[in-house]
Amino acid sequence: IKSCGNHSCPHPALHPLWQSPLTIPGGTRQSPINIQWRDSVYDPFLKPLKISYDPTTCLHIWNNGYSFLVEFDDSTDKSIIVGGPLENQYRLKQFHFHWGAINDWGSEHTVDSKFYPAELHLVHWNAVDYPSFEDAVMEGNGLAVIGVFLKLGARHEGLQTLVDALPAVRHKDTVIEFDEFDPSCLIPSCPDYWTYAGSLTTPPLTESVTWIIKKKPIEVDEDQLEAFRTLLFTSDGEEERRMVDNFRPLQPLMNRTVRSSFQ
Ligand SMILES: COc1ccc([C@H]2OC(=S)NC2=O)c(OC)c1
Ligand SMILES: [Zn+2]
């Protein structure tokens, strides 16, 4: 029995936070999933993913009561991704993380049933076909999320600028200005990725995400992971609940194939 924040339970997936719909009725492409490496299919027609972010589009960091998000000005095509499995370019809207109370779990996706201690999501939307992020969230090809695993290892200097800002957003609904940050420093240089059709992992759980999961993790150190765990789900003045185990349980693969960009 391990504590998962505010009571002891056998596994964080049973945490009250996830008593929300763990699966949506009729959902056929829900996320996250386990990526079974040997079942993924190499697709030679997958292109390299091209990432070009403009650090001046970075706006602020805020604690939304689920995670901490770094949000970007998505009113232009200054920060975009293109290529990979994508039909056209997608605009960067925000990035955020999911993590565990302890290093044994925390990621949303698993690889051969292995959890990483945390997972980064860089969220992009299809501004070619849709007028806003809110509209794109409702469409099958509306979003593209790059997933990057975090593993325990060396200190990550780029992440440290984020970690230094976390005490200012400890409580839910707090926000601070944050500028000149280029999130490509958080993406491994190895080009290899898996891709599959999935969904958002918190409500509205819409099946609108083309997932691009990087094969290689980035390394962060114990102090940096512990800094994530000092955040709170709760607002200032409420009884404190540590923001940990903010990841959704694994969902059935159903009739999906995970493709790889590498052999
Ligand atoms: C309305 O905007 C949202 C809502 C939920 C999510 C969740 O889905 C994934 S993926 N991670 C999450 O925390 C989101 O992230 C892209 C954006
Ligand atoms: Zn996420």
Tab-separated table of C-alpha atoms and ligand atoms in Angstrom:
chain	number	residue	atom	x	y	z
A	1	ILE	CA	0.000	0.000	0.000
A	2	LYS	CA	1.578	3.287	-0.990
A	3	SER	CA	0.428	6.747	-0.160
A	4	CYS	CA	-0.668	8.624	-3.249
A	5	GLY	CA	-1.180	12.047	-1.785
A	6	ASN	CA	-4.101	12.327	0.540
A	7	HIS	CA	-4.841	8.709	1.458
A	8	SER	CA	-3.174	5.330	1.089
A	9	CYS	CA	-4.380	3.275	-1.861
A	10	PRO	CA	-3.082	0.268	-3.820
A	11	HIS	CA	-2.399	2.295	-6.951
A	12	PRO	CA	-2.652	5.943	-7.982
A	13	ALA	CA	-5.144	5.031	-10.704
A	14	LEU	CA	-7.663	4.551	-7.878
A	15	HIS	CA	-7.035	8.096	-6.638
A	16	PRO	CA	-10.305	10.108	-6.291
A	17	LEU	CA	-9.076	12.468	-9.043
A	18	TRP	CA	-9.608	9.631	-11.542
A	19	GLN	CA	-13.105	8.717	-10.372
A	20	SER	CA	-14.127	10.870	-13.322
A	21	PRO	CA	-15.019	8.812	-16.426
A	22	LEU	CA	-12.048	6.485	-16.801
A	23	THR	CA	-13.377	5.593	-20.238
A	24	ILE	CA	-15.962	7.492	-22.254
A	25	PRO	CA	-18.941	5.519	-23.553
A	26	GLY	CA	-18.261	4.428	-27.141
A	27	GLY	CA	-14.636	5.618	-26.976
A	28	THR	CA	-12.560	3.713	-29.552
A	29	ARG	CA	-9.351	5.796	-29.518
A	30	GLN	CA	-8.681	6.746	-25.906
A	31	SER	CA	-5.315	7.690	-24.371
A	32	PRO	CA	-2.942	6.884	-22.749
A	33	ILE	CA	-1.939	3.391	-23.917
A	34	ASN	CA	0.874	0.932	-23.343
A	35	ILE	CA	3.263	0.980	-26.328
A	36	GLN	CA	4.375	-2.646	-26.922
A	37	TRP	CA	7.618	-2.021	-28.816
A	38	ARG	CA	7.525	-5.316	-30.745
A	39	ASP	CA	3.910	-4.710	-31.882
A	40	SER	CA	4.663	-1.276	-33.343
A	41	VAL	CA	4.899	-1.224	-37.143
A	42	TYR	CA	7.731	0.628	-38.931
A	43	ASP	CA	6.244	3.027	-41.499
A	44	PRO	CA	8.889	4.118	-44.067
A	45	PHE	CA	6.549	6.859	-45.330
A	46	LEU	CA	6.606	8.697	-41.976
A	47	LYS	CA	8.532	11.963	-42.383
A	48	PRO	CA	10.908	13.490	-39.848
A	49	LEU	CA	9.110	15.822	-37.469
A	50	LYS	CA	10.133	19.460	-37.964
A	51	ILE	CA	9.932	21.667	-34.872
A	52	SER	CA	10.343	25.448	-34.977
A	53	TYR	CA	9.443	27.367	-31.846
A	54	ASP	CA	9.899	31.114	-31.312
A	55	PRO	CA	10.780	31.739	-27.628
A	56	THR	CA	9.190	35.204	-27.752
A	57	THR	CA	5.735	33.517	-28.057
A	58	CYS	CA	6.074	32.227	-24.477
A	59	LEU	CA	3.504	33.965	-22.220
A	60	HIS	CA	3.117	32.598	-18.661
A	61	ILE	CA	3.108	29.591	-16.358
A	62	TRP	CA	-0.058	28.696	-14.454
A	63	ASN	CA	-1.323	26.009	-12.119
A	64	ASN	CA	-4.734	24.906	-13.407
A	65	GLY	CA	-5.388	22.440	-10.597
A	66	TYR	CA	-4.427	19.404	-12.746
A	67	SER	CA	-0.850	20.273	-13.764
A	68	PHE	CA	1.269	23.359	-14.413
A	69	LEU	CA	1.055	24.688	-17.934
A	70	VAL	CA	3.358	26.986	-19.905
A	71	GLU	CA	1.162	28.790	-22.428
A	72	PHE	CA	2.126	30.403	-25.723
A	73	ASP	CA	0.727	33.117	-27.976
A	74	ASP	CA	-0.921	31.013	-30.688
A	75	SER	CA	-2.330	33.938	-32.701
A	76	THR	CA	0.350	33.478	-35.416
A	77	ASP	CA	2.342	30.627	-37.003
A	78	LYS	CA	5.531	31.619	-35.166
A	79	SER	CA	5.778	28.393	-33.127
A	80	ILE	CA	4.798	25.349	-35.159
A	81	ILE	CA	5.496	21.694	-35.920
A	82	VAL	CA	5.138	20.086	-39.345
A	83	GLY	CA	5.960	16.737	-41.003
A	84	GLY	CA	6.031	13.480	-39.065
A	85	PRO	CA	2.561	11.868	-39.375
A	86	LEU	CA	0.904	15.274	-39.794
A	87	GLU	CA	-0.972	16.395	-42.917
A	88	ASN	CA	-0.181	20.059	-42.286
A	89	GLN	CA	1.377	22.356	-39.684
A	90	TYR	CA	0.121	22.670	-36.104
A	91	ARG	CA	0.561	25.637	-33.732
A	92	LEU	CA	2.049	25.324	-30.227
A	93	LYS	CA	-0.567	26.228	-27.585
A	94	GLN	CA	0.911	24.986	-24.286
A	95	PHE	CA	3.017	22.350	-22.627
A	96	HIS	CA	2.567	20.624	-19.279
A	97	PHE	CA	3.643	17.527	-17.380
A	98	HIS	CA	2.229	14.459	-15.611
A	99	TRP	CA	4.138	12.851	-12.725
A	100	GLY	CA	3.959	10.451	-9.778
A	101	ALA	CA	4.283	10.673	-5.999
A	102	ILE	CA	7.345	8.419	-6.340
A	103	ASN	CA	9.722	7.604	-9.191
A	104	ASP	CA	8.152	4.166	-9.844
A	105	TRP	CA	5.324	5.729	-11.869
A	106	GLY	CA	4.060	9.066	-13.175
A	107	SER	CA	4.015	8.884	-16.975
A	108	GLU	CA	0.714	8.507	-18.839
A	109	HIS	CA	2.033	6.241	-21.607
A	110	THR	CA	4.115	3.167	-20.817
A	111	VAL	CA	6.643	1.345	-23.023
A	112	ASP	CA	6.519	-2.437	-22.706
A	113	SER	CA	4.486	-1.800	-19.513
A	114	LYS	CA	7.256	0.334	-17.985
A	115	PHE	CA	6.283	3.636	-16.352
A	116	TYR	CA	8.605	6.626	-16.402
A	117	PRO	CA	8.542	9.021	-13.420
A	118	ALA	CA	7.045	11.809	-15.557
A	119	GLU	CA	5.843	12.712	-19.063
A	120	LEU	CA	5.885	16.047	-20.933
A	121	HIS	CA	3.037	16.956	-23.314
A	122	LEU	CA	3.597	19.668	-25.940
A	123	VAL	CA	0.144	20.543	-27.244
A	124	HIS	CA	-0.413	21.851	-30.786
A	125	TRP	CA	-3.594	22.555	-32.794
A	126	ASN	CA	-4.514	22.519	-36.472
A	127	ALA	CA	-4.909	26.233	-37.263
A	128	VAL	CA	-5.070	25.467	-41.007
A	129	ASP	CA	-8.460	23.734	-40.766
A	130	TYR	CA	-9.952	25.254	-37.586
A	131	PRO	CA	-10.418	28.847	-36.286
A	132	SER	CA	-9.472	28.187	-32.641
A	133	PHE	CA	-7.961	25.660	-30.235
A	134	GLU	CA	-11.418	25.141	-28.681
A	135	ASP	CA	-12.805	24.153	-32.097
A	136	ALA	CA	-9.810	21.932	-32.910
A	137	VAL	CA	-10.250	20.052	-29.598
A	138	MET	CA	-13.504	18.634	-31.025
A	139	GLU	CA	-12.051	17.356	-34.324
A	140	GLY	CA	-10.382	14.035	-35.181
A	141	ASN	CA	-7.341	15.805	-36.675
A	142	GLY	CA	-7.557	18.853	-34.448
A	143	LEU	CA	-4.596	18.324	-32.097
A	144	ALA	CA	-1.041	16.974	-32.193
A	145	VAL	CA	0.653	16.239	-28.880
A	146	ILE	CA	4.366	15.432	-28.604
A	147	GLY	CA	4.981	13.162	-25.619
A	148	VAL	CA	8.451	13.100	-24.044
A	149	PHE	CA	9.343	10.716	-21.195
A	150	LEU	CA	11.386	12.004	-18.245
A	151	LYS	CA	13.787	9.601	-16.546
A	152	LEU	CA	15.869	10.020	-13.387
A	153	GLY	CA	19.437	11.012	-14.222
A	154	ALA	CA	21.472	14.139	-14.745
A	155	ARG	CA	20.122	17.594	-13.929
A	156	HIS	CA	18.398	19.200	-16.922
A	157	GLU	CA	19.563	22.835	-17.206
A	158	GLY	CA	16.721	23.880	-19.539
A	159	LEU	CA	14.099	22.435	-17.174
A	160	GLN	CA	15.695	24.254	-14.237
A	161	THR	CA	14.417	27.663	-15.410
A	162	LEU	CA	10.899	26.163	-15.178
A	163	VAL	CA	11.579	24.534	-11.798
A	164	ASP	CA	12.797	27.875	-10.388
A	165	ALA	CA	9.407	29.412	-11.236
A	166	LEU	CA	7.254	26.687	-9.604
A	167	PRO	CA	7.124	28.151	-6.053
A	168	ALA	CA	5.266	31.134	-7.564
A	169	VAL	CA	2.494	28.855	-8.926
A	170	ARG	CA	2.239	26.481	-5.939
A	171	HIS	CA	-1.531	26.912	-5.575
A	172	LYS	CA	-4.308	26.204	-8.075
A	173	ASP	CA	-5.206	29.249	-10.254
A	174	THR	CA	-1.933	31.099	-9.652
A	175	VAL	CA	-0.029	32.430	-12.667
A	176	ILE	CA	3.241	34.216	-13.319
A	177	GLU	CA	4.667	35.830	-16.409
A	178	PHE	CA	7.264	33.643	-18.115
A	179	ASP	CA	9.027	34.674	-21.281
A	180	GLU	CA	11.838	33.796	-23.666
A	181	PHE	CA	11.605	30.058	-23.116
A	182	ASP	CA	12.244	27.680	-26.032
A	183	PRO	CA	10.657	24.293	-25.219
A	184	SER	CA	12.671	22.529	-27.937
A	185	CYS	CA	15.372	22.248	-25.241
A	186	LEU	CA	13.046	19.672	-23.620
A	187	ILE	CA	12.826	17.480	-26.741
A	188	PRO	CA	15.481	14.772	-27.326
A	189	SER	CA	17.621	15.280	-30.436
A	190	CYS	CA	17.067	11.621	-31.454
A	191	PRO	CA	14.426	11.824	-34.243
A	192	ASP	CA	12.784	8.442	-33.443
A	193	TYR	CA	9.115	8.411	-32.409
A	194	TRP	CA	5.971	6.301	-32.214
A	195	THR	CA	2.643	7.680	-33.473
A	196	TYR	CA	-1.000	6.648	-32.992
A	197	ALA	CA	-4.519	8.139	-32.992
A	198	GLY	CA	-5.724	8.963	-29.468
A	199	SER	CA	-7.415	11.421	-27.153
A	200	LEU	CA	-7.023	14.014	-24.441
A	201	THR	CA	-6.298	12.314	-21.129
A	202	THR	CA	-8.449	14.555	-18.934
A	203	PRO	CA	-11.971	15.802	-19.595
A	204	PRO	CA	-13.234	16.509	-22.235
A	205	LEU	CA	-11.299	13.311	-23.263
A	206	THR	CA	-12.064	14.155	-26.909
A	207	GLU	CA	-10.625	11.813	-29.567
A	208	SER	CA	-8.806	14.585	-31.366
A	209	VAL	CA	-5.100	13.860	-30.752
A	210	THR	CA	-2.459	12.610	-33.168
A	211	TRP	CA	0.140	11.374	-30.685
A	212	ILE	CA	3.859	11.659	-31.402
A	213	ILE	CA	5.724	9.877	-28.605
A	214	LYS	CA	9.525	10.315	-28.619
A	215	LYS	CA	11.408	7.045	-28.213
A	216	LYS	CA	14.263	8.559	-26.164
A	217	PRO	CA	13.562	10.101	-22.733
A	218	ILE	CA	15.186	13.261	-21.362
A	219	GLU	CA	17.088	13.067	-18.069
A	220	VAL	CA	16.143	15.138	-15.021
A	221	ASP	CA	17.459	14.824	-11.466
A	222	GLU	CA	15.666	13.905	-8.212
A	223	ASP	CA	15.490	17.526	-6.976
A	224	GLN	CA	13.747	18.551	-10.195
A	225	LEU	CA	11.148	15.758	-9.888
A	226	GLU	CA	10.663	16.645	-6.206
A	227	ALA	CA	10.024	20.266	-7.223
A	228	PHE	CA	7.025	19.086	-9.318
A	229	ARG	CA	5.705	17.313	-6.205
A	230	THR	CA	5.720	20.533	-4.149
A	231	LEU	CA	2.865	21.888	-6.272
A	232	LEU	CA	-0.707	21.680	-4.950
A	233	PHE	CA	-4.017	20.635	-6.511
A	234	THR	CA	-5.661	23.039	-4.066
A	235	SER	CA	-6.155	26.792	-3.964
A	236	ASP	CA	-4.608	29.077	-1.361
A	237	GLY	CA	-6.611	28.782	1.874
A	238	GLU	CA	-7.944	25.266	1.131
A	239	GLU	CA	-6.646	22.168	2.911
A	240	GLU	CA	-3.453	21.333	1.012
A	241	ARG	CA	-3.401	18.346	-1.370
A	242	ARG	CA	-0.032	17.690	-3.057
A	243	MET	CA	-0.170	17.659	-6.881
A	244	VAL	CA	1.086	14.120	-7.589
A	245	ASP	CA	-0.186	11.111	-9.574
A	246	ASN	CA	-1.952	13.395	-12.071
A	247	PHE	CA	-1.948	10.747	-14.795
A	248	ARG	CA	-4.838	8.783	-16.302
A	249	PRO	CA	-4.940	4.970	-16.183
A	250	LEU	CA	-4.019	3.057	-19.337
A	251	GLN	CA	-6.818	2.667	-21.905
A	252	PRO	CA	-7.561	-0.283	-24.244
A	253	LEU	CA	-5.719	-0.241	-27.592
A	254	MET	CA	-8.846	-1.538	-29.390
A	255	ASN	CA	-8.515	-1.506	-33.179
A	256	ARG	CA	-5.342	0.625	-33.380
A	257	THR	CA	-1.799	0.141	-34.634
A	258	VAL	CA	1.123	2.092	-33.226
A	259	ARG	CA	3.514	3.057	-36.019
A	260	SER	CA	7.237	3.753	-35.556
A	261	SER	CA	9.422	6.149	-37.518
A	262	PHE	CA	12.409	3.832	-36.956
A	263	GLN	CA	13.328	0.173	-37.545
B	1	LIG	C1	-8.726	21.870	-22.922
B	1	LIG	O1	-7.345	21.608	-23.062
B	1	LIG	C2	-6.902	20.415	-22.572
B	1	LIG	C3	-7.661	19.606	-21.746
B	1	LIG	C4	-7.121	18.396	-21.295
B	1	LIG	C5	-5.829	18.025	-21.617
B	1	LIG	C6	-5.297	16.719	-21.170
B	1	LIG	O2	-5.082	15.919	-22.312
B	1	LIG	C7	-3.761	15.669	-22.389
B	1	LIG	S1	-3.093	14.921	-23.676
B	1	LIG	N1	-3.075	16.090	-21.307
B	1	LIG	C8	-3.957	16.722	-20.501
B	1	LIG	O3	-3.719	17.194	-19.415
B	1	LIG	C9	-5.102	18.861	-22.430
B	1	LIG	O4	-3.830	18.494	-22.744
B	1	LIG	C10	-3.596	18.534	-24.144
B	1	LIG	C11	-5.606	20.058	-22.906
B	2	ZN	ZN	-1.150	15.915	-20.712
